[in-house]
Amino acid sequence: MANWLENSVFYEIYPQSFCDSNGDGIGDIPGIIGKLDYIRELGCNALWLNPCYLSPFGDAGYDVADYCQVAPRYGSNEDLEHLFQEAHKREMHVILDLVPGHTSTEHPWFKESSKAEENPYQGRYIWSDSVWRDVADYEGITGSLRGLFLRDGCVAVNFFSNQPALNYGFANPKEPWQSAVDSPEALETRQAMKDVMDFWLSKGCDGFRVDMAASLIKNDEGHKETMKLWQDMRGFLDKNYPDAVMISEWGEPDKSLMGGFHMDFLLHFGPSHYMDLFRCEHPYFSREGRGDASLFVETYKKNYRLTEGKGMICIPSGNHDMERMRKFLDPEEMKMAFAFLLSMPGAPFLYYGDEIGLRHLKLTSVEGGYNRTGARTPMQWNCEKNYGFSEGEREMLYTPQDESEDAPVVSEEMLREDSLWREIQKLIKIRRKYPALCASGGIEFLYCEPEKYPLAYLRRAGEEEILVALNPSGKEVCCKCPYEVKERIYTLGKPAKREAGVLCLPAESAAFLKCAGNGGKKYN
Ligand code: NOJ
């Protein structure tokens, strides 16, 4: 069942900015198809596409106007089906972005719902029973729209003001206008979302990244009802599409995985301490050596203990909502960050452009991106016009590109032997070769002290045991190593040395060491 996640390394594509095949300055699906071999060569074998549906693009497509129609600027539904087929030919999987919490105000469901007359869509969104009664003060509702429609009521919004909240009900309805989770209207919304999943899965899509997965049921303390809702969705998948996966944007694996998700992301929000690693004043993976990974590891261990066997935890390199890793780390430091990302359990996610250290640019907001816009710039493929992204005029591009003299480009990174690109390619190959390094191999942390280096952990699958030791800091560091080393399978920087039960790692070095494989028995 959905066991393809075990060997998957995902590549996230922001469709606007990946590859423009028709010269309109915006990336498209034929452009993505043309780059599948590139992605495969890097080593990634699964794709996540940000929303590519019909939309007024007030939030870059997360404001959907039709869940079952590809936005013309990206191509047609046939193009998307073609992408699924071409990916499958190359033994790759494709997941789409499911945005179940809200639509755009232009969605026909919403247009109906906002009419004064009774109609079948009245209960599709969360409306109060009078324009004077606000809905904004409830857990999970980010604001409301008032006085814009003929219907007498306020409607809840789920994120930006152009994203009205779909109605899946309230955990404990207290007002007459609040639906119960099992009310006919809440169940209809749920069914409508299953229909959307069914539509794309039947066309060859392999699953979904689920946007704001925790947000569906309002006033839901502890997310109990939200978890039940997702278990129901998972039941639907298991019955009809047992190979399909659901990956949540939630950030609390102890809840999301109980809710039936196959994997959950640790992200820039929530309690994960993900930002301590790559994006803060003193990131752990910076060579200045002033970082602290201990709180991240503590929360990771807790989540791992609570969820073991129930699903996976994913640590992405970045995504379209956070600043680029390159803003905080240089390409050499990023190699170390990838040695970590590609040796952790769960299926890794690489954000397009991170493989060449694409920079974060300071830009004016585009399509509701605000500070996120700088992480959404067009890919830099080569040194030709618009870095090979588009044949269109420069002014037409989705956003400006990096104008610095040393702007990274794919063609050069692929050629240069010591590039970040090559290191990532090498790391992915190694990961695939050893089951212990793949998604469900076990993990045991050996060394991670507050404000100290290195970070060391043991990955295990059956008899195979691999010790991963990372020293991003600019000084040599040592830690106890009670395992007998059999073979070095990966070295970054100068090689580590083990003597008398102590492992010493030179400055800015990483080592993957195959151990005796004796089921965890320690040596001195
Ligand atoms: C999370 C998405 O990743 C983000 O880009 C979007 O703006 C919000 N959810 C709202 O859908």
Coordinates of C-alpha atoms and ligand atoms in Angstrom, one line a residue:
M1 CA 0.0 0.0 0.0
A2 CA 1.5 3.3 -1.2
N3 CA 4.9 1.8 -0.5
W4 CA 6.5 3.9 -3.3
L5 CA 7.1 6.5 -0.7
E6 CA 9.9 4.3 0.7
N7 CA 12.3 5.2 -2.1
S8 CA 11.0 8.5 -3.1
V9 CA 12.8 11.8 -3.2
F10 CA 10.4 14.6 -4.1
Y11 CA 11.0 17.7 -6.2
E12 CA 8.6 20.6 -5.5
I13 CA 7.7 22.6 -8.6
Y14 CA 6.2 26.0 -8.3
P15 CA 4.6 25.9 -11.8
Q16 CA 4.7 29.6 -12.5
S17 CA 8.5 29.6 -12.3
F18 CA 9.9 26.3 -13.5
C19 CA 9.9 26.3 -17.3
D20 CA 8.0 28.4 -19.8
S21 CA 7.4 26.6 -23.1
N22 CA 5.3 29.2 -24.9
G23 CA 7.1 32.4 -24.2
D24 CA 4.4 34.1 -22.1
G25 CA 6.8 34.6 -19.2
I26 CA 5.0 32.0 -17.0
G27 CA 6.0 28.4 -16.5
D28 CA 3.6 25.7 -17.8
I29 CA 3.0 22.0 -17.9
P30 CA 4.6 21.2 -21.2
G31 CA 7.7 23.0 -19.8
I32 CA 7.6 20.7 -16.8
I33 CA 7.3 17.6 -19.1
G34 CA 10.4 18.8 -21.0
K35 CA 12.4 18.8 -17.7
L36 CA 11.4 15.4 -16.4
D37 CA 14.7 13.9 -17.5
Y38 CA 16.6 16.6 -15.8
I39 CA 14.8 15.9 -12.5
R40 CA 15.4 12.2 -12.9
E41 CA 19.1 12.8 -13.6
L42 CA 19.4 14.8 -10.3
G43 CA 17.9 11.7 -8.7
C44 CA 14.4 12.8 -7.7
N45 CA 11.6 10.4 -8.6
A46 CA 8.5 12.2 -7.4
L47 CA 7.0 15.6 -8.0
W48 CA 4.8 17.9 -6.0
L49 CA 3.1 20.6 -8.1
N50 CA 1.7 23.7 -6.4
P51 CA -1.9 24.4 -7.4
C52 CA -2.3 24.6 -11.2
Y53 CA -6.1 25.0 -11.3
L54 CA -8.3 27.7 -12.6
S55 CA -7.8 30.7 -10.3
P56 CA -7.8 34.5 -10.1
F57 CA -4.3 34.1 -8.6
G58 CA -4.9 36.3 -5.5
D59 CA -2.8 33.7 -3.6
A60 CA -0.8 32.2 -6.4
G61 CA -3.4 29.6 -7.1
Y62 CA -4.3 28.7 -3.5
D63 CA -7.5 30.5 -4.3
V64 CA -9.2 27.9 -6.5
A65 CA -12.0 28.8 -8.9
D66 CA -12.4 25.3 -10.3
Y67 CA -10.7 22.3 -8.7
C68 CA -11.1 20.2 -11.8
Q69 CA -9.8 22.5 -14.5
V70 CA -6.2 23.3 -15.2
A71 CA -5.5 27.1 -15.5
P72 CA -5.1 27.9 -19.2
R73 CA -1.8 29.6 -18.5
Y74 CA -0.4 26.2 -17.5
G75 CA -2.0 24.3 -20.4
S76 CA -5.0 21.9 -20.4
N77 CA -6.3 19.0 -18.4
E78 CA -4.9 16.8 -21.2
D79 CA -1.5 18.3 -20.7
L80 CA -1.6 17.4 -17.0
E81 CA -2.7 13.9 -17.8
H82 CA 0.2 13.7 -20.3
L83 CA 2.5 14.8 -17.5
F84 CA 1.2 11.9 -15.3
Q85 CA 1.9 9.5 -18.2
E86 CA 5.4 10.8 -19.0
A87 CA 6.3 10.7 -15.3
H88 CA 5.1 7.2 -14.9
K89 CA 7.1 6.1 -18.0
R90 CA 10.2 7.3 -16.1
E91 CA 9.1 5.5 -12.9
M92 CA 8.2 8.8 -11.3
H93 CA 5.1 9.8 -9.3
V94 CA 3.2 13.1 -9.3
I95 CA 1.2 14.5 -6.5
L96 CA -1.0 17.6 -6.8
D97 CA -1.9 20.2 -4.2
L98 CA -5.3 19.8 -2.7
V99 CA -6.7 23.0 -1.2
P100 CA -9.7 21.7 0.8
G101 CA -10.1 24.5 3.4
H102 CA -11.2 27.3 1.1
T103 CA -11.8 28.4 -2.5
S104 CA -11.6 31.7 -4.2
T105 CA -14.5 34.1 -4.1
E106 CA -14.8 33.3 -7.8
H107 CA -15.6 29.7 -7.4
P108 CA -19.2 28.9 -8.7
W109 CA -20.0 27.3 -5.3
F110 CA -19.2 30.6 -3.6
K111 CA -21.1 32.7 -6.1
E112 CA -24.2 30.5 -5.5
S113 CA -23.6 30.5 -1.7
S114 CA -23.5 34.3 -1.6
K115 CA -26.9 34.8 -3.2
A116 CA -29.9 35.9 -1.3
E117 CA -32.2 33.1 -2.6
E118 CA -32.0 29.6 -1.1
N119 CA -30.0 27.2 -3.1
P120 CA -28.1 23.9 -2.7
Y121 CA -24.8 25.8 -2.0
Q122 CA -26.0 27.8 1.0
G123 CA -24.3 25.6 3.5
R124 CA -21.1 25.0 1.5
Y125 CA -19.3 27.9 3.3
I126 CA -19.4 29.1 6.9
W127 CA -21.9 32.0 7.1
S128 CA -23.5 33.6 10.1
D129 CA -27.2 34.3 10.0
S130 CA -27.0 38.1 9.9
V131 CA -24.6 40.6 8.5
W132 CA -24.4 42.2 12.0
R133 CA -23.2 38.9 13.5
D134 CA -19.5 38.4 12.9
V135 CA -17.9 35.0 12.5
A136 CA -14.3 36.0 13.0
D137 CA -13.8 35.0 16.6
Y138 CA -13.6 31.3 16.3
E139 CA -10.6 29.0 16.4
G140 CA -9.5 28.3 12.9
I141 CA -11.2 31.3 11.3
T142 CA -8.8 34.1 10.2
G143 CA -11.4 36.8 9.5
S144 CA -14.6 37.5 7.8
L145 CA -16.2 39.2 4.8
R146 CA -19.2 41.5 5.6
G147 CA -21.5 43.6 3.5
L148 CA -20.2 42.5 0.1
F149 CA -23.0 40.2 -0.9
L150 CA -26.8 40.0 -1.2
R151 CA -27.0 37.2 1.3
D152 CA -27.7 38.5 4.8
G153 CA -24.7 37.1 6.8
C154 CA -20.9 37.3 7.3
V155 CA -18.8 34.6 5.7
A156 CA -15.7 33.2 7.4
V157 CA -12.3 33.3 5.6
N158 CA -9.6 30.7 6.1
F159 CA -6.4 32.6 5.1
F160 CA -6.5 35.8 3.0
S161 CA -9.7 37.7 2.6
N162 CA -10.2 36.3 -0.9
Q163 CA -10.4 32.7 0.5
P164 CA -13.8 32.0 2.0
A165 CA -13.8 29.0 4.4
L166 CA -15.6 25.8 3.2
N167 CA -18.0 24.4 5.7
Y168 CA -17.0 21.1 7.3
G169 CA -18.7 22.0 10.5
F170 CA -17.8 23.0 14.1
A171 CA -16.6 20.4 16.6
N172 CA -19.1 21.8 19.2
P173 CA -21.7 24.0 17.5
K174 CA -22.9 26.7 19.8
E175 CA -24.8 29.0 17.6
P176 CA -27.7 28.1 15.3
W177 CA -25.7 29.1 12.2
Q178 CA -22.8 26.7 13.1
S179 CA -23.1 23.3 11.4
A180 CA -22.3 20.1 13.2
V181 CA -19.6 17.9 11.6
D182 CA -22.2 15.3 10.6
S183 CA -24.8 17.8 9.3
P184 CA -26.0 17.2 5.7
E185 CA -24.2 20.4 4.5
A186 CA -20.9 19.6 6.2
L187 CA -21.0 16.0 4.8
E188 CA -21.8 17.4 1.3
T189 CA -18.6 19.6 1.4
R190 CA -16.6 16.5 2.5
Q191 CA -18.1 14.5 -0.4
A192 CA -17.4 17.3 -2.8
M193 CA -13.7 17.2 -1.8
K194 CA -13.6 13.4 -2.2
D195 CA -15.0 13.9 -5.7
V196 CA -12.1 16.3 -6.5
M197 CA -9.6 13.7 -5.3
D198 CA -11.4 11.0 -7.3
F199 CA -11.4 13.2 -10.4
W200 CA -7.6 13.6 -10.4
L201 CA -6.7 10.1 -9.1
S202 CA -8.8 8.6 -11.9
K203 CA -6.7 10.6 -14.4
G204 CA -3.4 9.2 -13.1
C205 CA -2.4 11.5 -10.3
D206 CA -0.6 9.7 -7.4
G207 CA -1.8 11.6 -4.4
F208 CA -1.9 15.0 -2.8
R209 CA -0.1 17.4 -0.7
V210 CA -2.9 18.8 1.5
D211 CA -3.0 22.5 2.1
M212 CA -3.7 23.7 5.7
A213 CA -4.9 20.2 6.6
A214 CA -5.5 21.1 10.2
S215 CA -7.9 23.9 9.4
L216 CA -11.1 22.2 8.2
I217 CA -13.2 21.8 11.3
K218 CA -13.6 24.9 13.4
N219 CA -13.4 25.2 17.2
D220 CA -11.9 21.8 17.3
E221 CA -9.8 21.6 20.5
G222 CA -7.0 19.1 20.1
H223 CA -8.1 18.6 16.4
K224 CA -10.0 15.4 17.3
E225 CA -12.8 15.9 14.8
T226 CA -10.4 17.1 12.1
M227 CA -8.4 13.9 12.6
K228 CA -11.6 11.8 12.3
L229 CA -12.4 13.6 9.1
W230 CA -9.1 12.8 7.6
Q231 CA -9.3 9.2 8.7
D232 CA -12.6 9.1 6.7
M233 CA -10.8 10.6 3.7
R234 CA -8.0 8.0 4.1
G235 CA -10.6 5.2 4.2
F236 CA -11.9 6.5 0.9
L237 CA -8.4 6.4 -0.6
D238 CA -7.5 3.0 0.8
K239 CA -10.7 1.5 -0.7
N240 CA -10.5 3.1 -4.2
Y241 CA -6.8 4.1 -4.7
P242 CA -4.7 2.1 -2.3
D243 CA -1.4 3.4 -3.9
A244 CA -2.4 7.1 -3.5
V245 CA -0.7 9.1 -0.8
M246 CA -1.8 12.1 1.3
I247 CA 0.9 14.3 2.7
S248 CA -0.2 17.1 5.1
E249 CA 0.8 20.7 5.6
W250 CA 0.1 20.4 9.3
G251 CA 3.4 20.4 11.2
E252 CA 2.3 18.1 14.1
P253 CA 2.9 14.5 13.1
D254 CA 1.4 13.2 16.3
K255 CA -1.9 14.5 15.1
S256 CA -1.8 14.3 11.3
L257 CA -0.5 10.8 11.1
M258 CA -3.2 9.6 13.5
G259 CA -5.5 11.3 11.2
G260 CA -4.4 8.9 8.4
F261 CA -1.9 11.0 6.5
H262 CA 1.0 9.0 5.1
M263 CA 3.5 11.8 5.9
D264 CA 3.5 15.2 7.5
F265 CA 5.9 18.2 6.9
L266 CA 7.9 19.9 9.6
L267 CA 7.7 23.5 8.7
H268 CA 8.5 27.1 9.5
F269 CA 5.4 27.3 11.8
G270 CA 4.3 25.1 14.7
P271 CA 6.4 23.6 17.4
S272 CA 9.0 21.7 15.4
H273 CA 12.1 24.0 15.7
Y274 CA 12.7 23.3 12.0
M275 CA 13.9 26.9 11.6
D276 CA 16.8 26.4 14.1
L277 CA 18.5 24.2 11.5
F278 CA 18.6 26.3 8.4
R279 CA 16.8 29.7 8.8
C280 CA 17.5 31.8 11.9
E281 CA 20.2 34.1 13.2
H282 CA 22.6 31.3 13.9
P283 CA 21.5 28.2 11.9
Y284 CA 22.9 24.9 13.0
F285 CA 24.2 24.2 9.5
S286 CA 26.3 27.4 9.3
R287 CA 30.1 27.1 9.7
E288 CA 30.1 29.8 12.4
G289 CA 29.2 26.9 14.7
R290 CA 26.8 28.9 17.0
G291 CA 23.7 26.9 16.2
D292 CA 21.7 24.6 18.3
A293 CA 19.9 21.5 16.9
S294 CA 18.9 20.1 20.3
L295 CA 15.4 21.4 20.6
F296 CA 14.7 20.2 17.0
V297 CA 16.0 16.8 17.9
E298 CA 14.0 16.6 21.1
T299 CA 10.7 17.4 19.3
Y300 CA 11.6 15.1 16.5
K301 CA 12.3 12.2 18.9
K302 CA 9.0 12.8 20.7
N303 CA 7.1 12.9 17.4
Y304 CA 8.9 9.8 16.2
R305 CA 8.1 7.9 19.3
L306 CA 4.5 8.8 19.2
T307 CA 4.1 8.0 15.5
E308 CA 6.5 5.1 14.7
G309 CA 5.0 2.8 12.2
K310 CA 2.0 5.0 11.6
G311 CA 3.5 7.2 9.0
M312 CA 6.4 9.4 8.1
I313 CA 7.8 12.8 9.1
C314 CA 9.3 14.9 6.3
I315 CA 11.9 17.6 6.6
P316 CA 11.8 19.7 3.4
S317 CA 14.7 21.8 2.1
G318 CA 12.3 24.7 1.8
N319 CA 9.1 25.6 0.0
H320 CA 7.2 28.4 -1.7
D321 CA 6.3 29.9 1.7
M322 CA 9.7 30.4 3.3
E323 CA 12.8 32.3 2.5
R324 CA 15.3 30.4 0.4
M325 CA 17.9 28.4 2.4
R326 CA 20.5 30.2 0.4
K327 CA 19.7 33.4 2.2
F328 CA 21.2 31.9 5.4
L329 CA 23.7 29.3 4.1
D330 CA 26.2 29.4 1.2
P331 CA 26.5 26.5 -1.2
E332 CA 29.2 24.7 0.8
E333 CA 27.1 24.9 3.9
M334 CA 24.1 23.7 1.9
K335 CA 26.0 20.6 1.0
M336 CA 26.0 19.7 4.7
A337 CA 22.4 20.6 5.1
F338 CA 21.6 18.2 2.3
A339 CA 23.7 15.5 3.8
F340 CA 21.4 15.8 6.8
L341 CA 18.1 16.1 4.8
L342 CA 19.0 13.1 2.5
S343 CA 19.9 10.8 5.4
M344 CA 16.9 11.3 7.6
P345 CA 13.8 9.1 7.7
G346 CA 10.7 10.1 5.7
A347 CA 10.7 11.0 2.0
P348 CA 12.8 14.1 1.4
F349 CA 11.4 17.1 -0.4
L350 CA 13.7 19.4 -2.4
Y351 CA 12.3 22.8 -3.4
Y352 CA 13.1 23.6 -7.1
G353 CA 16.3 25.7 -7.4
D354 CA 17.7 24.6 -4.0
E355 CA 19.8 22.1 -5.9
I356 CA 21.8 25.1 -7.4
G357 CA 21.5 27.3 -4.3
L358 CA 19.1 29.7 -6.0
R359 CA 19.1 33.0 -4.1
H360 CA 16.3 34.6 -2.2
L361 CA 15.5 37.9 -3.9
K362 CA 14.1 41.1 -2.4
L363 CA 11.0 41.7 -4.5
T364 CA 7.6 43.4 -4.5
S365 CA 4.7 41.0 -3.9
V366 CA 3.4 39.0 -6.9
E367 CA 0.1 37.2 -6.6
G368 CA -0.2 37.5 -2.9
G369 CA 3.4 36.2 -2.3
Y370 CA 4.6 39.2 -0.2
N371 CA 7.9 38.2 1.6
R372 CA 7.5 34.7 0.0
T373 CA 7.8 36.2 -3.6
G374 CA 11.6 36.2 -3.3
A375 CA 11.6 32.4 -3.1
R376 CA 9.4 32.0 -6.1
T377 CA 11.6 33.4 -8.9
P378 CA 12.0 31.7 -12.3
M379 CA 14.5 28.8 -12.5
Q380 CA 17.9 29.6 -13.9
W381 CA 18.7 26.9 -16.4
N382 CA 21.6 28.3 -18.4
C383 CA 23.3 31.5 -19.5
E384 CA 21.0 32.3 -22.3
K385 CA 18.1 34.8 -22.5
N386 CA 16.2 34.8 -19.1
Y387 CA 18.5 32.1 -18.0
G388 CA 16.8 29.7 -20.3
F389 CA 13.5 30.0 -18.4
S390 CA 11.5 31.7 -21.1
E391 CA 11.7 33.0 -24.7
G392 CA 9.5 35.9 -23.7
E393 CA 10.5 39.5 -23.0
R394 CA 12.2 40.1 -19.7
E395 CA 9.4 42.4 -18.4
M396 CA 6.9 39.6 -18.9
L397 CA 8.6 37.1 -16.5
Y398 CA 6.6 36.0 -13.5
T399 CA 9.2 37.8 -11.3
P400 CA 12.6 39.3 -11.9
Q401 CA 15.6 36.9 -11.7
D402 CA 19.0 37.1 -10.0
E403 CA 21.0 39.8 -11.7
S404 CA 24.3 39.2 -9.8
E405 CA 27.4 38.2 -11.8
D406 CA 27.7 34.9 -9.9
A407 CA 24.0 33.9 -10.3
P408 CA 23.9 30.1 -10.2
V409 CA 22.7 28.3 -13.3
V410 CA 21.8 24.6 -13.8
S411 CA 24.0 24.0 -16.8
E412 CA 27.2 25.1 -15.0
E413 CA 26.3 23.4 -11.7
M414 CA 25.8 20.1 -13.6
L415 CA 29.3 20.3 -15.2
R416 CA 31.3 21.5 -12.2
E417 CA 32.6 18.4 -10.3
D418 CA 32.5 20.0 -6.8
S419 CA 29.1 21.7 -7.2
L420 CA 26.2 21.6 -4.8
W421 CA 24.2 20.0 -7.6
R422 CA 26.7 17.1 -8.0
E423 CA 26.8 16.6 -4.2
I424 CA 23.0 16.3 -4.0
Q425 CA 23.0 13.9 -6.9
K426 CA 25.7 11.8 -5.1
L427 CA 23.8 11.9 -1.8
I428 CA 20.5 10.7 -3.4
K429 CA 22.3 7.8 -5.1
I430 CA 23.8 6.7 -1.7
R431 CA 20.4 7.0 0.0
R432 CA 18.8 4.8 -2.6
K433 CA 21.5 2.2 -2.3
Y434 CA 21.1 1.6 1.4
P435 CA 17.7 0.6 2.8
A436 CA 18.8 1.9 6.3
L437 CA 18.9 5.4 4.8
C438 CA 15.5 5.2 3.1
A439 CA 12.2 6.5 4.4
S440 CA 11.3 3.9 6.9
G441 CA 14.8 2.9 8.2
G442 CA 14.9 3.4 12.0
I443 CA 16.8 6.3 13.6
E444 CA 18.5 6.6 17.0
F445 CA 20.2 9.8 17.9
L446 CA 23.7 9.3 19.3
Y447 CA 25.0 12.8 19.9
C448 CA 23.1 16.1 20.0
E449 CA 23.9 18.4 22.9
P450 CA 22.6 21.9 23.3
E451 CA 24.8 24.4 21.4
K452 CA 27.3 21.7 20.5
Y453 CA 28.6 19.9 17.4
P454 CA 28.5 17.2 15.9
L455 CA 25.1 15.8 15.2
A456 CA 25.3 12.0 15.1
Y457 CA 22.6 9.4 14.5
L458 CA 22.3 5.8 13.6
R459 CA 20.0 4.6 10.8
R460 CA 19.0 1.0 10.8
A461 CA 17.1 -1.5 8.5
G462 CA 17.4 -5.2 9.4
E463 CA 21.1 -6.0 9.8
E464 CA 22.2 -2.8 8.1
E465 CA 23.4 0.0 10.4
I466 CA 24.7 3.3 9.1
L467 CA 26.2 6.0 11.4
V468 CA 25.7 9.5 10.1
A469 CA 27.9 12.2 11.7
L470 CA 27.7 15.8 10.7
N471 CA 30.0 18.6 11.8
P472 CA 28.9 21.8 10.0
S473 CA 31.1 23.9 12.3
G474 CA 34.5 25.4 11.4
K475 CA 36.3 23.5 14.2
E476 CA 37.2 19.8 14.7
V477 CA 34.8 18.1 17.1
C478 CA 34.6 14.6 18.7
C479 CA 31.9 12.5 20.2
K480 CA 31.7 9.0 21.6
C481 CA 31.2 6.3 19.0
P482 CA 30.4 2.9 20.5
Y483 CA 30.0 1.3 17.1
E484 CA 32.6 -0.6 15.1
V485 CA 33.0 1.0 11.7
K486 CA 33.1 -1.4 8.7
E487 CA 33.1 0.9 5.7
R488 CA 33.0 4.6 4.8
I489 CA 30.1 5.1 2.4
Y490 CA 30.1 8.9 2.1
T491 CA 32.6 11.6 3.1
L492 CA 32.2 15.3 2.8
G493 CA 35.3 17.4 3.5
K494 CA 38.1 15.6 5.3
P495 CA 37.6 12.1 6.5
A496 CA 36.5 11.4 10.1
K497 CA 38.7 9.2 12.4
R498 CA 37.6 6.7 15.0
E499 CA 40.0 5.7 17.7
A500 CA 39.3 4.1 21.1
G501 CA 35.6 4.5 20.8
V502 CA 35.8 8.2 19.9
L503 CA 34.9 9.7 16.6
C504 CA 36.6 12.9 15.5
L505 CA 35.2 15.0 12.7
P506 CA 37.4 17.7 11.0
A507 CA 35.9 21.1 10.5
E508 CA 33.0 21.2 8.0
S509 CA 32.9 17.4 7.4
A510 CA 30.4 14.7 7.3
A511 CA 30.7 10.9 7.4
F512 CA 28.3 8.1 6.7
L513 CA 29.8 5.0 8.2
K514 CA 28.6 1.5 7.8
C515 CA 28.7 -0.2 11.2
A516 CA 29.1 -3.9 12.2
G517 CA 25.5 -4.6 11.8
N518 CA 25.1 -6.5 15.0
G519 CA 21.6 -5.2 16.0
G520 CA 22.8 -2.3 18.0
K521 CA 25.5 -4.1 20.1
K522 CA 28.0 -1.5 21.2
Y523 CA 31.8 -1.7 21.1
N524 CA 34.5 0.3 22.8
Ligands
NOJ1 C1 -0.3 27.2 2.6 C2 0.3 27.4 1.2 O1 1.5 26.7 1.2 C3 0.4 28.9 1.0 O2 1.2 29.2 -0.1 C4 -1.0 29.5 0.9 O3 -0.9 30.9 0.8 C5 -1.8 29.1 2.1 N1 -1.7 27.8 2.6 C6 -3.3 29.3 1.9 O4 -3.8 28.3 1.1

